[in-house]
mmCIF file with all atom_site columns, C-alpha atoms and ligand atoms in Angstrom:
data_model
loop_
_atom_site.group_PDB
_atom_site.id
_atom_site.type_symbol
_atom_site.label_atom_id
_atom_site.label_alt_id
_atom_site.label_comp_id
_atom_site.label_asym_id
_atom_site.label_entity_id
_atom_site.label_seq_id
_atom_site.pdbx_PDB_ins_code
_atom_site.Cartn_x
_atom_site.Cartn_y
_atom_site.Cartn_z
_atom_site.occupancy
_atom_site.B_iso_or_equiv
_atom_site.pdbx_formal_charge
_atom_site.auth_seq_id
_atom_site.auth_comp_id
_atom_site.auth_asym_id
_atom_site.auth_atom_id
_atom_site.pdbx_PDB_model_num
ATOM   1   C CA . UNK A 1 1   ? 79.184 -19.254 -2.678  1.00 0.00 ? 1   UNK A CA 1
ATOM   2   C CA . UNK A 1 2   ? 78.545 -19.105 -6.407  1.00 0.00 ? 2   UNK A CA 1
ATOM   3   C CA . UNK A 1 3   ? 80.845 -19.550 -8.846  1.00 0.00 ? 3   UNK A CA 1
ATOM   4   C CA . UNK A 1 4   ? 83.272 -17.134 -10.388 1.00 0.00 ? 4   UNK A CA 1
ATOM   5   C CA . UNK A 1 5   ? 83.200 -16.557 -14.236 1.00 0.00 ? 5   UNK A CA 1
ATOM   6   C CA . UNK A 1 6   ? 86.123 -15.078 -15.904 1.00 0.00 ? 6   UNK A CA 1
ATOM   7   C CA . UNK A 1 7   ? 85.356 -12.512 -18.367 1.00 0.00 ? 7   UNK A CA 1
ATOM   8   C CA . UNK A 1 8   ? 87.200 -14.244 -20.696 1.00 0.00 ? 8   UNK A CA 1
ATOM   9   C CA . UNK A 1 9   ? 84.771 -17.193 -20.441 1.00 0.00 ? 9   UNK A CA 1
ATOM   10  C CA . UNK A 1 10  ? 82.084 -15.383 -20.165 1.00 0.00 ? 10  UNK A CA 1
ATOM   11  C CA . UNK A 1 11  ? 82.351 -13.973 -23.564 1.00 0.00 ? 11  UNK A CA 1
ATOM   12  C CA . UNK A 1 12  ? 82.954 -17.348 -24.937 1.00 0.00 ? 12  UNK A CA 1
ATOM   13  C CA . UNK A 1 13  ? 79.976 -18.659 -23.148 1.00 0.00 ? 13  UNK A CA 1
ATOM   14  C CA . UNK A 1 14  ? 77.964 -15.526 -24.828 1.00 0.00 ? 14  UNK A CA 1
ATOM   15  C CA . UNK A 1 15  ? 79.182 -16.328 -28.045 1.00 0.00 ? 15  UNK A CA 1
ATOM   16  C CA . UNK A 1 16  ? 78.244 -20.349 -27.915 1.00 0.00 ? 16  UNK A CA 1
ATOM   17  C CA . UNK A 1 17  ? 74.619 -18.936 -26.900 1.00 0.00 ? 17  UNK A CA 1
ATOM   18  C CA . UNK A 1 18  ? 74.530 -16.632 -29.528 1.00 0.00 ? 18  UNK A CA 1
ATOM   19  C CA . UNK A 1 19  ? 75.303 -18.981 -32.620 1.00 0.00 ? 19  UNK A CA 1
ATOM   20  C CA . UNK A 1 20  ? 73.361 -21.367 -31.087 1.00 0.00 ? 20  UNK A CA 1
ATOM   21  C CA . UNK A 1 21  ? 70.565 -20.005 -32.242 1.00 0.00 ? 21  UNK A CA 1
ATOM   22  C CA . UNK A 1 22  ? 71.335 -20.523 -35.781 1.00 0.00 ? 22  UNK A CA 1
ATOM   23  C CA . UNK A 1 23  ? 69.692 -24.280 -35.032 1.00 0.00 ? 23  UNK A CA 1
ATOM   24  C CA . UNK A 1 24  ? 66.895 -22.998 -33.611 1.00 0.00 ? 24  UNK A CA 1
ATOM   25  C CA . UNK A 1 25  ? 63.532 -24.980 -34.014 1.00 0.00 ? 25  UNK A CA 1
ATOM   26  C CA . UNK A 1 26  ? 60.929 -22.645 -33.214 1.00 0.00 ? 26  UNK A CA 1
ATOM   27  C CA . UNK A 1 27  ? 58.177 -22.425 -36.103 1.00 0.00 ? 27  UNK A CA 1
ATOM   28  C CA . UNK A 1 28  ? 54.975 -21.686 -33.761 1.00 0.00 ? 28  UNK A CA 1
ATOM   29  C CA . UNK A 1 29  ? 56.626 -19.158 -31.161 1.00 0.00 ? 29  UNK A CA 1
ATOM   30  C CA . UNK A 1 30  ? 59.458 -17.811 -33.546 1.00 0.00 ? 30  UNK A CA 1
ATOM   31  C CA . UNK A 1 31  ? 60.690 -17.158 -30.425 1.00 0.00 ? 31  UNK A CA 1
ATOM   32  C CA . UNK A 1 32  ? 64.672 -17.802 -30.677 1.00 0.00 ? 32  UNK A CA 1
ATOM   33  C CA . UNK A 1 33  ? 66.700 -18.961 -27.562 1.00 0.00 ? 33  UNK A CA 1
ATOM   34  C CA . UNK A 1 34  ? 70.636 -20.168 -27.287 1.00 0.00 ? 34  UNK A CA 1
ATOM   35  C CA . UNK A 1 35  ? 71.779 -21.514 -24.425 1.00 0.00 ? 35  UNK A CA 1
ATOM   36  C CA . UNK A 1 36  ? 75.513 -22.186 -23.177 1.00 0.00 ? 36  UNK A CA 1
ATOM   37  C CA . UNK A 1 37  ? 76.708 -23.991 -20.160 1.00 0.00 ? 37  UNK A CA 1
ATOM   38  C CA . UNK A 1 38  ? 80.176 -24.127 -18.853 1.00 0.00 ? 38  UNK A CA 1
ATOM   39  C CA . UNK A 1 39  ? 80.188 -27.852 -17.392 1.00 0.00 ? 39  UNK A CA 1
ATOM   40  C CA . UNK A 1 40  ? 82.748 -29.036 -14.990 1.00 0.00 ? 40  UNK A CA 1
ATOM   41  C CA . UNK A 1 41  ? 84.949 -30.269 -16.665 1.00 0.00 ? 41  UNK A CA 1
ATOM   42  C CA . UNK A 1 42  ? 85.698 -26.759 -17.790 1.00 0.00 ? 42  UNK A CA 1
ATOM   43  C CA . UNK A 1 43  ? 84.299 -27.556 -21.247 1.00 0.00 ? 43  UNK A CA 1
ATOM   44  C CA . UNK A 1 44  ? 80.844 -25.613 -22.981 1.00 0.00 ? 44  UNK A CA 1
ATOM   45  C CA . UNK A 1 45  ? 78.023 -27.057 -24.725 1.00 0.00 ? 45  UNK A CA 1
ATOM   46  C CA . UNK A 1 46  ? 75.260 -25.345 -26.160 1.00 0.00 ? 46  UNK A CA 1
ATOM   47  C CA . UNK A 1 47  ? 71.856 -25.729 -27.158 1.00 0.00 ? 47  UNK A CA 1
ATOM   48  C CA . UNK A 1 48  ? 68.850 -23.964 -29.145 1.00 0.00 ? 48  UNK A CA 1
ATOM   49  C CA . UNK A 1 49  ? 65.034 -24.657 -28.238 1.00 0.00 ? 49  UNK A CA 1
ATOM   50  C CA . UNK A 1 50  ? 63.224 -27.234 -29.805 1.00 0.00 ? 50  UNK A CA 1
ATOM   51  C CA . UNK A 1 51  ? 59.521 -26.638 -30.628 1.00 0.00 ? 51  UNK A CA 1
ATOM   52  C CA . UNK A 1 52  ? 56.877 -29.179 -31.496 1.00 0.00 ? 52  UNK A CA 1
ATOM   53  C CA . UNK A 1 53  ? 53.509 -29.472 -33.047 1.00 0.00 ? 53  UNK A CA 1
ATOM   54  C CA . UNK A 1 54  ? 52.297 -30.714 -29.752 1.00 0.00 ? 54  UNK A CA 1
ATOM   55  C CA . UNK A 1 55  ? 53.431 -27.741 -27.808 1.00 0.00 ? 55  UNK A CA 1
ATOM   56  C CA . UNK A 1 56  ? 53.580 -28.896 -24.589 1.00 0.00 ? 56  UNK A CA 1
ATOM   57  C CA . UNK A 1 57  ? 56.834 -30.955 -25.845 1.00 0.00 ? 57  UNK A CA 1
ATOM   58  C CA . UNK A 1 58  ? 58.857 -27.536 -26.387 1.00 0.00 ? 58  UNK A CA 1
ATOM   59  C CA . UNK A 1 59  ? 62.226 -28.213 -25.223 1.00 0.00 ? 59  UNK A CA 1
ATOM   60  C CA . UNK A 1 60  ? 63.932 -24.845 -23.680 1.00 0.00 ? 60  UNK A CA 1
ATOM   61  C CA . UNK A 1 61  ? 67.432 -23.738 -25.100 1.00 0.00 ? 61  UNK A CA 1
ATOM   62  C CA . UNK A 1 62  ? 68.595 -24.235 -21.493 1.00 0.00 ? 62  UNK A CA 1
ATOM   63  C CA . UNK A 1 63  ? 67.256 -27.418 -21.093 1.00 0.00 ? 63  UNK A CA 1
ATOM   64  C CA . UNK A 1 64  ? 69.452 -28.743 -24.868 1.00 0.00 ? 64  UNK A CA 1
ATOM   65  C CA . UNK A 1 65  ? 72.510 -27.276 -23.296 1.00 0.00 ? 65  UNK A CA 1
ATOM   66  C CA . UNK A 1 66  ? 72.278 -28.890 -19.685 1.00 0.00 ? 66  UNK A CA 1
ATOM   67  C CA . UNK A 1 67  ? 71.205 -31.887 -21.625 1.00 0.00 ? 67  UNK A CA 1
ATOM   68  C CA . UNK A 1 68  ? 73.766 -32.314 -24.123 1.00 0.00 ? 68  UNK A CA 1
ATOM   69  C CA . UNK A 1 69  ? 76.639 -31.801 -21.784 1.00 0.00 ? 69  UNK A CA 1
ATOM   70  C CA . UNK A 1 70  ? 75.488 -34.527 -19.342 1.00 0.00 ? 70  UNK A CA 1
ATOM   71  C CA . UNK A 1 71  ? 75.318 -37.021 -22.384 1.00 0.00 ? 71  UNK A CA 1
ATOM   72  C CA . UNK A 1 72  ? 78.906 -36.220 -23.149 1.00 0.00 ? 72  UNK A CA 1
ATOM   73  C CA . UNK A 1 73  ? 79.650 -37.411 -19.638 1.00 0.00 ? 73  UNK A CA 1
ATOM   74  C CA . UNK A 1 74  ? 80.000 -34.356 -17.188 1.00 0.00 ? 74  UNK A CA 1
ATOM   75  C CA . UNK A 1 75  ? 78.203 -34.448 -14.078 1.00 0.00 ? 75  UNK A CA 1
ATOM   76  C CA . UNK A 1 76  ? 77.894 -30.417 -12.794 1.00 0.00 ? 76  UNK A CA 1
ATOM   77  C CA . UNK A 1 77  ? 77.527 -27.304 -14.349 1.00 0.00 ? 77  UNK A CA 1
ATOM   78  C CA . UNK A 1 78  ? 79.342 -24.076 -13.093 1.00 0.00 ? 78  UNK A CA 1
ATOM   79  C CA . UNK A 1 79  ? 77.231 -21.684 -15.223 1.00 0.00 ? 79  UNK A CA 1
ATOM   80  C CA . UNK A 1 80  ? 74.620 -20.812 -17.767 1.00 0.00 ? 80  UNK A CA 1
ATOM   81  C CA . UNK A 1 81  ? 74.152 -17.986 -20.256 1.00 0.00 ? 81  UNK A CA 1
ATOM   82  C CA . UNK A 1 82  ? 71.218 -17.189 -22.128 1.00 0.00 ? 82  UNK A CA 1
ATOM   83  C CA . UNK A 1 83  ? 70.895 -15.708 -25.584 1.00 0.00 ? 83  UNK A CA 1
ATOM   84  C CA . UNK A 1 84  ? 67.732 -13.728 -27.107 1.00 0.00 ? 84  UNK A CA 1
ATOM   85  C CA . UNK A 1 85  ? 67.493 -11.430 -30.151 1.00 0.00 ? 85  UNK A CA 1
ATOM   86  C CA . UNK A 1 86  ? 65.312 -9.395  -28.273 1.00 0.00 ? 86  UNK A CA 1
ATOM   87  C CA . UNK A 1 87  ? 65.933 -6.281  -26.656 1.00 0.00 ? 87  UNK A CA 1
ATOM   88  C CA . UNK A 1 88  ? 65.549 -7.236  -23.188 1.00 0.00 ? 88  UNK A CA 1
ATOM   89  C CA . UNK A 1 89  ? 67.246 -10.247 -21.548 1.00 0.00 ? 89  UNK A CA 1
ATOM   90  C CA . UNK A 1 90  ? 65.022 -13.560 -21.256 1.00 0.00 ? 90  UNK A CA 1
ATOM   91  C CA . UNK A 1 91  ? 65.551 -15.339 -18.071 1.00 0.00 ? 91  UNK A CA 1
ATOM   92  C CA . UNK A 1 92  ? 65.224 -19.114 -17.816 1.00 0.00 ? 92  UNK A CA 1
ATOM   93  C CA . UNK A 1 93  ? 61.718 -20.608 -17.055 1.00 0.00 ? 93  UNK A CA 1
ATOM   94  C CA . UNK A 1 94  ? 60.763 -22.423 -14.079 1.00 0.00 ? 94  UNK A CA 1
ATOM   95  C CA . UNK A 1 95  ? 61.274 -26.018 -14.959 1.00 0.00 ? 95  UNK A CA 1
ATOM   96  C CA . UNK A 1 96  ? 64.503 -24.804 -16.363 1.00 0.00 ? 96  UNK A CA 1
ATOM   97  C CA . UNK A 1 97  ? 65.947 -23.357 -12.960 1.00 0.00 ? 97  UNK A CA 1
ATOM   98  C CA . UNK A 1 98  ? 65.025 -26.697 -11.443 1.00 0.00 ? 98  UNK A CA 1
ATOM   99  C CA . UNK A 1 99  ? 67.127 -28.439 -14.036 1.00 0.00 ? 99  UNK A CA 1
ATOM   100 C CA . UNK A 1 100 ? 69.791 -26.409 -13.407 1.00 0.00 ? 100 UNK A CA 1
ATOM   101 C CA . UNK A 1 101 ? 69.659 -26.963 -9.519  1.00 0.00 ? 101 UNK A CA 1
ATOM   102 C CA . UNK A 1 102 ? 70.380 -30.507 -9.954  1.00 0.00 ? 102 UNK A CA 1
ATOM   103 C CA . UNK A 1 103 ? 73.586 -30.263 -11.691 1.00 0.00 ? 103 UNK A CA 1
ATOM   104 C CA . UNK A 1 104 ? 74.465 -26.530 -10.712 1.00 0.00 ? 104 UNK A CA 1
ATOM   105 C CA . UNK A 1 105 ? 73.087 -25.530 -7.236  1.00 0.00 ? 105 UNK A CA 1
ATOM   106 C CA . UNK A 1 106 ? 75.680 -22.485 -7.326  1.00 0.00 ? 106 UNK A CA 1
ATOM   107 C CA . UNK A 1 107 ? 75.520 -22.010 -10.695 1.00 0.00 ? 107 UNK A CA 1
ATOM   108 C CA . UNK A 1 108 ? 75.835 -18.674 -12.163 1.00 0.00 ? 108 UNK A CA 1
ATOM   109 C CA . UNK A 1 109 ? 73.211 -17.387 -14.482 1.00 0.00 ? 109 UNK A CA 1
ATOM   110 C CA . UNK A 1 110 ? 72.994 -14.775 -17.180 1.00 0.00 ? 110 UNK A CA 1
ATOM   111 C CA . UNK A 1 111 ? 71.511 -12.999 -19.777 1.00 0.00 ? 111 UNK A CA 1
ATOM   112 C CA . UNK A 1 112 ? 72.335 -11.296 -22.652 1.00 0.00 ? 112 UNK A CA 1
ATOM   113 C CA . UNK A 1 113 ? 70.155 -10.177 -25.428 1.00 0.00 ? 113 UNK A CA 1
ATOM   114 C CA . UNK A 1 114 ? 70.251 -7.493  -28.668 1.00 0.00 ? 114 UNK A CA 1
ATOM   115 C CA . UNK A 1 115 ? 70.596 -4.167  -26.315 1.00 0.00 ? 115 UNK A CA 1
ATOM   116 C CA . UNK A 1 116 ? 72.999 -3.666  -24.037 1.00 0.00 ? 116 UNK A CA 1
ATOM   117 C CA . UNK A 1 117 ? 70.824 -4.504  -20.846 1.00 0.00 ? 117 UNK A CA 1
ATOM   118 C CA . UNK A 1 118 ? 71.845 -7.848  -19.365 1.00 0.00 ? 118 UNK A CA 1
ATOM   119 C CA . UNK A 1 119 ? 71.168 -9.833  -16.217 1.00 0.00 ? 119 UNK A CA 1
ATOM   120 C CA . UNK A 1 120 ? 73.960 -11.696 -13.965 1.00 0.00 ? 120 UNK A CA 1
ATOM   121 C CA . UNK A 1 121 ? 72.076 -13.619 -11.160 1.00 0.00 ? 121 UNK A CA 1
ATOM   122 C CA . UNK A 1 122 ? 72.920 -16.985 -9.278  1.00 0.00 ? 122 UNK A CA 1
ATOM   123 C CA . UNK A 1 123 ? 70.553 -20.474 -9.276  1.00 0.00 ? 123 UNK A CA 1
ATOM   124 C CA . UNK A 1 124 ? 70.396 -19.911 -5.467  1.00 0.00 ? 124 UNK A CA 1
ATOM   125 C CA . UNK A 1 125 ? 69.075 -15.904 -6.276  1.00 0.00 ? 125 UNK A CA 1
ATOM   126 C CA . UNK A 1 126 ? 66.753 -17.768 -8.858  1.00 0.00 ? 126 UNK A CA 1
ATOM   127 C CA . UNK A 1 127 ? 64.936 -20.393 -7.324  1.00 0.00 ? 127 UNK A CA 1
ATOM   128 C CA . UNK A 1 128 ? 65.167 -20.221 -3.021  1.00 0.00 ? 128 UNK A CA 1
ATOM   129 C CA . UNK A 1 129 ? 64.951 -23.254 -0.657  1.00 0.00 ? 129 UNK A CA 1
ATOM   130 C CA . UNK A 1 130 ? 64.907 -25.705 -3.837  1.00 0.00 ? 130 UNK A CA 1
ATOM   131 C CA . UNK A 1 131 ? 64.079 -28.806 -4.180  1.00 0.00 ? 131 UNK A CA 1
ATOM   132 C CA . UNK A 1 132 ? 66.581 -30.812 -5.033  1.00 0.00 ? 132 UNK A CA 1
ATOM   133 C CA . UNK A 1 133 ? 69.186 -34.417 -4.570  1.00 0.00 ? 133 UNK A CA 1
ATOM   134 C CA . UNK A 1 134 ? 69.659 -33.636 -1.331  1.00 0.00 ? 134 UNK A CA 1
ATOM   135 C CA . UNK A 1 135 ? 66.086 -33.922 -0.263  1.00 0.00 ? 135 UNK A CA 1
ATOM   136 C CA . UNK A 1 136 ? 66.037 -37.530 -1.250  1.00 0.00 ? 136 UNK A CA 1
ATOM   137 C CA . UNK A 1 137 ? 69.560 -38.809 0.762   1.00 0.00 ? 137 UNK A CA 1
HETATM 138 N N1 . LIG B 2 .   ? 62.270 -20.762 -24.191 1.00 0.00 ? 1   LIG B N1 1
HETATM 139 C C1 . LIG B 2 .   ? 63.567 -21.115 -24.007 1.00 0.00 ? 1   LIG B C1 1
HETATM 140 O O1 . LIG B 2 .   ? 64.142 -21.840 -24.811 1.00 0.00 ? 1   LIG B O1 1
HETATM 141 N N2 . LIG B 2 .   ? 64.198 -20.639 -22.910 1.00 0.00 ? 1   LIG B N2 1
HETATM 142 C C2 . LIG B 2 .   ? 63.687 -19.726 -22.050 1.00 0.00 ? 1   LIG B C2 1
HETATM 143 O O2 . LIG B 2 .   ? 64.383 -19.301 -21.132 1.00 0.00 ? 1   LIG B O2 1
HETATM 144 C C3 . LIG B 2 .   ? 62.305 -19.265 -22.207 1.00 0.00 ? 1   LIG B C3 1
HETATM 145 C C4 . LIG B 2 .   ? 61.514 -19.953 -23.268 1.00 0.00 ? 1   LIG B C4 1
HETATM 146 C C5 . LIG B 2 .   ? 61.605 -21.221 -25.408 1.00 0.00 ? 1   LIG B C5 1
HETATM 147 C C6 . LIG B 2 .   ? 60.565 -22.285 -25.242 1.00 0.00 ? 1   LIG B C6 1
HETATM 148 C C7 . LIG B 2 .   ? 59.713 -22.067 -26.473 1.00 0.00 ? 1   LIG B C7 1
HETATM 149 O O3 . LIG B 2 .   ? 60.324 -22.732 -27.564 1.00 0.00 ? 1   LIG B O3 1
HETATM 150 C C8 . LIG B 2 .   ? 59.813 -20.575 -26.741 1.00 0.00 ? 1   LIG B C8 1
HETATM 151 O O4 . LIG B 2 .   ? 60.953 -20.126 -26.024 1.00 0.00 ? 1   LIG B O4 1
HETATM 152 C C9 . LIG B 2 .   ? 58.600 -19.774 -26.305 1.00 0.00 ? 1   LIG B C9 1
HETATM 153 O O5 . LIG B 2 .   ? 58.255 -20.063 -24.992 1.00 0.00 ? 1   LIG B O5 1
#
């Protein structure tokens, strides 16, 4: 079973995405992400992508957020929301999923973008029969 989100934080987890991209780095996409994750301890974190001239070192918005919140000590995530200015929602990327799955195997995931289209999913929906800690107990 996934976790339930609140509305109530899921429009503060919307709104951490959002103005996280106000520190986006992205000068060779220009492609602007914000990320927010609601960690265990109940707290959020957020987190912008961070581009670099050798691309293959591009750091997801997701990836900042999950990041940043297991520095500050917490251990498992309970959800994360995506931000894009975009019309359409932007769904995390494959590396990104499996980052998620090792803090947040029932995490729930959304999207939210410039329109009103969004997408509310679950890790589990996102990335079947991972790959993950328990594999190597
Ligand atoms: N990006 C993210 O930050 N999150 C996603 O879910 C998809 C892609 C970033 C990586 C790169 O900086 C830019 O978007 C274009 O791929």
């Amino acid at each position: 079973m996934s976790f339930k989100l609140t509305p109530a934080t899921r429009r503060r987890l919307e709104k951490a995405a959002r103005a996280a991209t106000k520190a986006c780095y992205a000068p060779y996409s220009k492609f602007r992400v914000g990320a927010a994750v609601l960690a265990g301890s109940g707290k959020i974190y957020a987190g912008c992508n961070v581009e670099n001239a050798s691309y293959g070192l591009c750091n997801c918005a997701e990836r900042t957020a999950i990041f940043t919140a297991i520095a500050a000590g917490e251990h498992k995530l309970k959800a994360v929301v995506v931000y894009t200015p975009t019309p359409v929602p932007t769904m995390p990327c494959g590396a990104c999923r499996q980052v998620i799955n090792e803090f947040g195997p029932h995490a729930v995931v959304a999207s939210v973008c410039n329109s009103a289209k969004r997408i509310d999913t679950t890790l589990p929906a996102l990335l079947g029969e991972a790959f993950g800690p328990k594999n190597l107990r």
